Coordinates of C-alpha atoms in Angstrom, one line a residue:
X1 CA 25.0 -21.6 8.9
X2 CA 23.7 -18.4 7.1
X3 CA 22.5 -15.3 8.6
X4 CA 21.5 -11.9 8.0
X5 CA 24.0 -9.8 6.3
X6 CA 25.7 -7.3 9.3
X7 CA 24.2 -8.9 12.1
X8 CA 28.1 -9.8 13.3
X9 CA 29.4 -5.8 13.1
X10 CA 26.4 -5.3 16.2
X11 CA 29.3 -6.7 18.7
X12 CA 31.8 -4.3 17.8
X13 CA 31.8 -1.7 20.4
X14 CA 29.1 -0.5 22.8
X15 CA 28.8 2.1 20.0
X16 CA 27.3 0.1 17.5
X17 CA 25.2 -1.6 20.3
X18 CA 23.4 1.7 21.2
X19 CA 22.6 2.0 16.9
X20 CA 21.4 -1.4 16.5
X21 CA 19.0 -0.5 19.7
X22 CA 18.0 2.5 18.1
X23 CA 17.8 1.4 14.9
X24 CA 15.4 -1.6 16.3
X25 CA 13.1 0.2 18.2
X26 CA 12.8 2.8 15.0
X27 CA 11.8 0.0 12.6
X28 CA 9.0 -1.5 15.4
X29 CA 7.7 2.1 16.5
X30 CA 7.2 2.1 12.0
X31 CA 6.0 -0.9 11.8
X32 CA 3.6 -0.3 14.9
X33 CA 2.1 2.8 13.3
X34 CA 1.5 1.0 9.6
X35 CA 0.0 -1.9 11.9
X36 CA -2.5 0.7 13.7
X37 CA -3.4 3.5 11.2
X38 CA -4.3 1.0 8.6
X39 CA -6.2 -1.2 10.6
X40 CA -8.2 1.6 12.0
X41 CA -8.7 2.7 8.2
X42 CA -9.6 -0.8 7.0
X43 CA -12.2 -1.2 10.4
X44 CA -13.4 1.9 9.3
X45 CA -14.3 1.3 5.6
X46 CA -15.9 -2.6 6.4
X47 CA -18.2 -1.3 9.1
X48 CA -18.6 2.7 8.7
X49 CA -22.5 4.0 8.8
X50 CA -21.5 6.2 5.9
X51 CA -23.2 4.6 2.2
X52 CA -20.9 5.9 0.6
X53 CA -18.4 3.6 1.6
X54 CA -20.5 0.9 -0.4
X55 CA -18.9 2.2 -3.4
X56 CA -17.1 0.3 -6.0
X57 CA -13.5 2.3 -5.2
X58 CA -14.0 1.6 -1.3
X59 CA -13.6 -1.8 -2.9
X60 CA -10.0 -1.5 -4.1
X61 CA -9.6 1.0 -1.3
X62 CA -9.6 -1.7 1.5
X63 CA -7.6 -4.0 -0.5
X64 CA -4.8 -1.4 -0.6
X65 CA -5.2 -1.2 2.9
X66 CA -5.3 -4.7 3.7
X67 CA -2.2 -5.1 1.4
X68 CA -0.4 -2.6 3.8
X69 CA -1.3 -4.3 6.6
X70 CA 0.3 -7.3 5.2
X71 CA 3.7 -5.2 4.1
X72 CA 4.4 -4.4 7.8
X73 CA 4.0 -7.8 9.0
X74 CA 6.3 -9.0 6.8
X75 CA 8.9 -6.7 7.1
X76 CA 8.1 -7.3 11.3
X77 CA 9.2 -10.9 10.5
X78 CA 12.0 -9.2 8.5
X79 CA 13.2 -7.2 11.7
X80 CA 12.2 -9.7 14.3
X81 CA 14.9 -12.3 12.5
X82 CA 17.9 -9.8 11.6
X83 CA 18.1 -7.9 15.4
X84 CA 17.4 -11.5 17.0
X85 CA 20.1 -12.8 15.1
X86 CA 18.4 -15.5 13.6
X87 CA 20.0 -17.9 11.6
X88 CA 18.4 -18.8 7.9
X89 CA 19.8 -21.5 6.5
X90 CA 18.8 -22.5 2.7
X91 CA 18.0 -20.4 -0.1
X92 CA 14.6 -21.6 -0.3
X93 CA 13.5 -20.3 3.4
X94 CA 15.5 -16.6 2.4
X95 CA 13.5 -16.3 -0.6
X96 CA 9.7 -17.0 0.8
X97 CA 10.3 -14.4 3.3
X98 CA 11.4 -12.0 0.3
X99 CA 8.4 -13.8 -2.1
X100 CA 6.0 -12.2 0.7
X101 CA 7.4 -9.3 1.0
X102 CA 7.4 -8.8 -2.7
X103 CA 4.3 -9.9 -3.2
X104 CA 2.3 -7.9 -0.5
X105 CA 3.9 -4.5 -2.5
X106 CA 3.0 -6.0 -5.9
X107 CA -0.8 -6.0 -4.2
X108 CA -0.5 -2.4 -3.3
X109 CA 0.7 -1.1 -6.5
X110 CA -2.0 -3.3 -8.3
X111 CA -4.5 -1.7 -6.0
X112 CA -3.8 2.2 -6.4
X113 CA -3.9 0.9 -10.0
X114 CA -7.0 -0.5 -9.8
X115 CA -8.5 2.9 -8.3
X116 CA -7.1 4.8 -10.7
X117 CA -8.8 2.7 -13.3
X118 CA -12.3 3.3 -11.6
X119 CA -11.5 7.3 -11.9
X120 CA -10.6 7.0 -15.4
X121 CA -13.8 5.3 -16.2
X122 CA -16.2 7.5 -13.9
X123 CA -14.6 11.0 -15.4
X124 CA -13.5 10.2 -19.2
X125 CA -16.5 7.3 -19.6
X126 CA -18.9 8.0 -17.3
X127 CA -22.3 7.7 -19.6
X128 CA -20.7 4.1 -19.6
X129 CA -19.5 3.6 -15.9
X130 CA -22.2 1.1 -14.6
X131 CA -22.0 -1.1 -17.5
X132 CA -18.3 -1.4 -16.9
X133 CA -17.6 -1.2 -13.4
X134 CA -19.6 -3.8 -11.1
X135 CA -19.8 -5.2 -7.9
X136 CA -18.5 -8.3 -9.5
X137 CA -15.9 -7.2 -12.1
X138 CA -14.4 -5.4 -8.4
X139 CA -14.5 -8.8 -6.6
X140 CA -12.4 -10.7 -9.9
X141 CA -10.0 -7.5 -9.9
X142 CA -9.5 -7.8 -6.0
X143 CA -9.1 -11.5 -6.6
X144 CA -7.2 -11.1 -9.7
X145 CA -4.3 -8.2 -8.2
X146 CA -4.1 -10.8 -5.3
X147 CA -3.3 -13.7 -7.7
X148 CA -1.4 -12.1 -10.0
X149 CA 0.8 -10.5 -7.0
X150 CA 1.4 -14.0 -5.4
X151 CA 2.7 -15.4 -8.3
X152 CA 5.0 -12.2 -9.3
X153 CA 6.3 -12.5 -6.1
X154 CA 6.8 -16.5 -5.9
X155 CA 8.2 -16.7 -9.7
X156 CA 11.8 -17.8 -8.5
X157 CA 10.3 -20.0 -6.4
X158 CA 7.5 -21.4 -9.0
X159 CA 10.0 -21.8 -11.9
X160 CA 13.5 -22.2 -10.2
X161 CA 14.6 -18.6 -12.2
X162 CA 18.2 -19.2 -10.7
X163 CA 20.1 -22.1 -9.9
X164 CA 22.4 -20.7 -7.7
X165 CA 21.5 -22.3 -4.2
X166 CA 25.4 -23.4 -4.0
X167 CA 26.7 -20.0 -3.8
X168 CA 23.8 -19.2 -1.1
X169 CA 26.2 -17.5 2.1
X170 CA 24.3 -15.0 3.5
X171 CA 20.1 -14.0 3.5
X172 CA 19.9 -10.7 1.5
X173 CA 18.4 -9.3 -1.6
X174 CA 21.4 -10.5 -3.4
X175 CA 19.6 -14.0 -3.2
X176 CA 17.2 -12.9 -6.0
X177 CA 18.8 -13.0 -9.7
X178 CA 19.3 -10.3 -11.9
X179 CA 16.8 -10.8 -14.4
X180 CA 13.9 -11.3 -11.5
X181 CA 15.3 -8.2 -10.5
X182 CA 14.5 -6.3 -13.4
X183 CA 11.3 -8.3 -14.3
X184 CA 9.7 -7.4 -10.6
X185 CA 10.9 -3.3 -11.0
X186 CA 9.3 -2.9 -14.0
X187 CA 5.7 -4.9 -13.2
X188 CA 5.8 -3.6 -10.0
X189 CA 6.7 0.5 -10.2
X190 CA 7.5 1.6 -13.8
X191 CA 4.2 -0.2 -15.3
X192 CA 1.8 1.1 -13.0
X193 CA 2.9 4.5 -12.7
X194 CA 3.1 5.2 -16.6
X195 CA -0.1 3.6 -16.9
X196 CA -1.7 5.7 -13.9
X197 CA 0.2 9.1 -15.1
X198 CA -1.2 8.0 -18.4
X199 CA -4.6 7.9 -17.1
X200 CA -4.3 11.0 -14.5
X201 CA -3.4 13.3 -17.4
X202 CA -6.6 12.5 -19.6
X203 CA -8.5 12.7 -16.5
X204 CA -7.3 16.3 -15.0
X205 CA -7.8 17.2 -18.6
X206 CA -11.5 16.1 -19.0
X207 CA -12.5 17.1 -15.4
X208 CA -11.3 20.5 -16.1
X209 CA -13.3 20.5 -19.2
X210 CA -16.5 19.0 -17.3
X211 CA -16.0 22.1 -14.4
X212 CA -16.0 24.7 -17.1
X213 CA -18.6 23.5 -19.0
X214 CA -20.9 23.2 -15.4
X215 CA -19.8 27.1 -14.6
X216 CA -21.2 28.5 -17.6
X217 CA -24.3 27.3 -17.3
X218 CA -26.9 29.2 -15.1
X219 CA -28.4 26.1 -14.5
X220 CA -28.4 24.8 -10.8
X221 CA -25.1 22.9 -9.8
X222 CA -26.5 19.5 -9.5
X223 CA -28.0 19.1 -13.0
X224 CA -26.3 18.0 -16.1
X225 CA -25.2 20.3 -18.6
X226 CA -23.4 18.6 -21.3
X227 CA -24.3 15.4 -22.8
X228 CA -21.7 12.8 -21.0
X229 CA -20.9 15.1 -18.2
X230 CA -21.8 14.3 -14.2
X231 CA -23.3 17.1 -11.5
X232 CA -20.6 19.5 -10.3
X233 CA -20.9 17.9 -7.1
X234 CA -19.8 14.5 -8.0
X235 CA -17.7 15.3 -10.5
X236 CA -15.6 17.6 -7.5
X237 CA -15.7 14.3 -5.1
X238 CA -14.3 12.3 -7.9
X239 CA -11.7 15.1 -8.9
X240 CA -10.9 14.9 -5.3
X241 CA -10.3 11.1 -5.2
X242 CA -8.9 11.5 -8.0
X243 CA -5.8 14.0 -7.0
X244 CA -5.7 12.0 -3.7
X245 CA -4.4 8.9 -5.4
X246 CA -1.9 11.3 -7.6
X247 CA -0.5 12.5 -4.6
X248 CA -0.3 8.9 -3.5
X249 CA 1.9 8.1 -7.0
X250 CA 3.9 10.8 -6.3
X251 CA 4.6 9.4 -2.8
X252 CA 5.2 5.9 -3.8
X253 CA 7.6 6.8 -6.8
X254 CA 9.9 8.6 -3.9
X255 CA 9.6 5.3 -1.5
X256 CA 10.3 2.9 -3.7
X257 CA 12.8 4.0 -6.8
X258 CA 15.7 4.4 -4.3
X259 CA 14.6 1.1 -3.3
X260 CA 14.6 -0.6 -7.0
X261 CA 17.5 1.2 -8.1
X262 CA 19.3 0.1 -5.1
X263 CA 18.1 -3.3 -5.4
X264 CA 19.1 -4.0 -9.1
X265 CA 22.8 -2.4 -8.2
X266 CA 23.1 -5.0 -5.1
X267 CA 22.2 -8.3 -7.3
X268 CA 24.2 -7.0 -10.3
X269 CA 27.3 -6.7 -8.1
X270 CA 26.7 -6.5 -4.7
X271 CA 28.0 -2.9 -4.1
X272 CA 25.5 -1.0 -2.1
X273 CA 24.6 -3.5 -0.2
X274 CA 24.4 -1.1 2.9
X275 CA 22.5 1.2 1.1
X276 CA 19.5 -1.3 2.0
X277 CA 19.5 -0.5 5.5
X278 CA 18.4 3.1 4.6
X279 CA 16.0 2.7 1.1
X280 CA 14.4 -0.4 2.8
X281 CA 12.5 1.5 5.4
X282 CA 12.1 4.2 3.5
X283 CA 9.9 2.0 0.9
X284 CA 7.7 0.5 3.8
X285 CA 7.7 4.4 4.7
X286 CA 4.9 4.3 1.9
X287 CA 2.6 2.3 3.8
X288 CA 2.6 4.7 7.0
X289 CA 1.3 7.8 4.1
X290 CA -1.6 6.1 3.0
X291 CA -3.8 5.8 5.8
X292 CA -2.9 9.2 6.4
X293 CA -3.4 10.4 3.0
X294 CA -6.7 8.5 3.1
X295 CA -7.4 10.4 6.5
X296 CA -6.0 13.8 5.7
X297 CA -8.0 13.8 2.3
X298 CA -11.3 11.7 3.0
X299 CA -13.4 13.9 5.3
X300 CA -16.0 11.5 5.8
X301 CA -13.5 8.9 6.7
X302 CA -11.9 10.9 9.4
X303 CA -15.2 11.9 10.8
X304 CA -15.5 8.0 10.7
X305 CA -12.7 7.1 12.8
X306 CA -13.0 10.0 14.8
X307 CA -16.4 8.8 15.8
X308 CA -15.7 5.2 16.2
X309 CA -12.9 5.8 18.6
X310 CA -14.9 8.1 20.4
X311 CA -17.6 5.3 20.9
X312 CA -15.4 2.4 22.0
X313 CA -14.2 5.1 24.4
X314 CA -17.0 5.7 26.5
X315 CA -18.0 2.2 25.7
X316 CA -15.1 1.6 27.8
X317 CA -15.5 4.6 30.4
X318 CA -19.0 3.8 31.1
X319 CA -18.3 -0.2 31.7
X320 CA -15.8 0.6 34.4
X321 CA -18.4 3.1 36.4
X322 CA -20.1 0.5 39.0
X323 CA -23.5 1.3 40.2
X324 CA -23.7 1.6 43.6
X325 CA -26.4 -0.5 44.9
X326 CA -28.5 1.5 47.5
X327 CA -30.8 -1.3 48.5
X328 CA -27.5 -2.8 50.8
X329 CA -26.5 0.2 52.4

């Protein structure tokens, strides 16, 4: 029978004991805090009071969220199976857990994509932003990132890519052939992030243009100036939304090229096959900085929270105080 890769060095000495315990409660205190912070964000966007969150983005916005929501109950299921000591014992079973996880990252690139696409067309096309961008050419993206993510993530499954299930000894990444590999890096990371730099650099570029052409006017702040050009005010939300989801690039290029370089080293020849024990949290990492980007950046979603928690608070506080009925004393 097959089971997770290292799971029989945890009985070598009380040592190694005390560092699969830690090493345990670490991945389920992670996975805890990706669980709450972005289901507090996601509550947040689908029933805040604030209009704003009614926008197109909020639309890709809570799928991000949602999608890493998914990534940290999959890799729950991941952790739950490897410290329990589990046994998986075909191919098949190894690589739908893997399919899920791959997919629900696929989603969340797709999705910080997708918002990047919204900026692009609101700053460097905005006389043409509502005849573009919709309420329902944001529901077929949603739909589409989602479908297009499932079957990125199933291909070896969907098309039998390799035909190795008699060499299948142990459930790791090493399950996944080379060429998948590759193919799933690139779609997944490289793609995006060239097209989104891409897109970021025109944008910065025009938005700076936009600002200076707003400050030399004597006109109030709020008015247009410059045939195609939005009021200062907008255009500094949407710059602001804009650097947000750069800084969110940034931080998913550091989670998750360790984890693709390390990945395509382990199924080419199996020799840092350790190494995934460190990159693979670091990658989920990603998910635990959004929400807080989201929260750190977006003041009206902070105020949001803030003020929701506050409520269910003395929601709770006030339903516990029993009135004292004077009538029976």
């Amino acid at each position: 029978m097959a089971s997770f890769n290292v799971s029989v060095n945890f009985t070598v000495s009380p040592v190694t004991e005390n560092f699969k315990y830690i090493a345990l409660m670490g991945r389920l205190i992670l996975m805890s805090s990706i669980f709450f912070l972005n289901t507090l964000v996601l509550v947040t966007l689908v029933r805040g009071r604030h209009a704003e969150f009614s926008d197109i983005k909020y639309w890709f916005l809570r799928s991000h969220v949602f999608s890493d929501i998914f990534v940290s109950l999959i890799f729950s299921t991941f952790v739950v199976l490897k410290y329990s000591q589990i046994n998986i014992d075909t191919r098949y079973s190894c690589l739908l857990l893997y399919s899920l996880l791959m997919s629900s990252n696929q989603v969340s690139a797709m999705s910080l994509l997708f918002v990047s696409v919204d900026q692009y067309i609101a700053i460097v096309h905005s006389l043409h932003y509502n005849r573009l961008v919709s309420e329902l050419s944001a529901k077929v993206a949603v739909s589409f990132s989602w479908l297009f993510s499932a079957i990125v993530g199933f291909l070896p499954l969907i098309i039998r890519w390799d035909q190795r299930v008699d060499h299948f000894t142990d459930c790791s990444v090493t399950v996944f052939p080379l060429a998948y590999v590759v193919f799933w890096g690139i779609v997944q990371l490289y793609v995006p992030c060239v097209l989104m730099v891409t897109m970021y650099a025109q944008v910065l570029v025009v938005a700076h243009r936009h600002i200076r052409q707003n400050q030399m006017e004597v006109q109030p702040q709020n008015v247009d100036v410059h045939p195609g050009s939005m009021p200062l005010s907008i255009l500094k939300a949407e710059v602001k939304v804009a650097v947000t989801v750069v800084i969110m690039l940034v931080v998913l290029m550091v989670c998750w090229l360790p984890f693709n370089i390390a990945l395509t080293l382990n199924v080419h020849g199996g020799r840092l096959l350790h190494s995934m024990e460190v990159v693979g949290p670091l990658a989920v990492t990603n998910s635990l900085f959004n929400p807080i980007l989201y929260l750190i950046r977006f003041a009206k979603l902070r105020k949001s929270c803030i003020g929701m928690i506050r409520f269910k608070c003395c929601n709770k506080v006030q339903s516990s105080i029993v009135p004292i009925n004077l009538d029976v004393m």
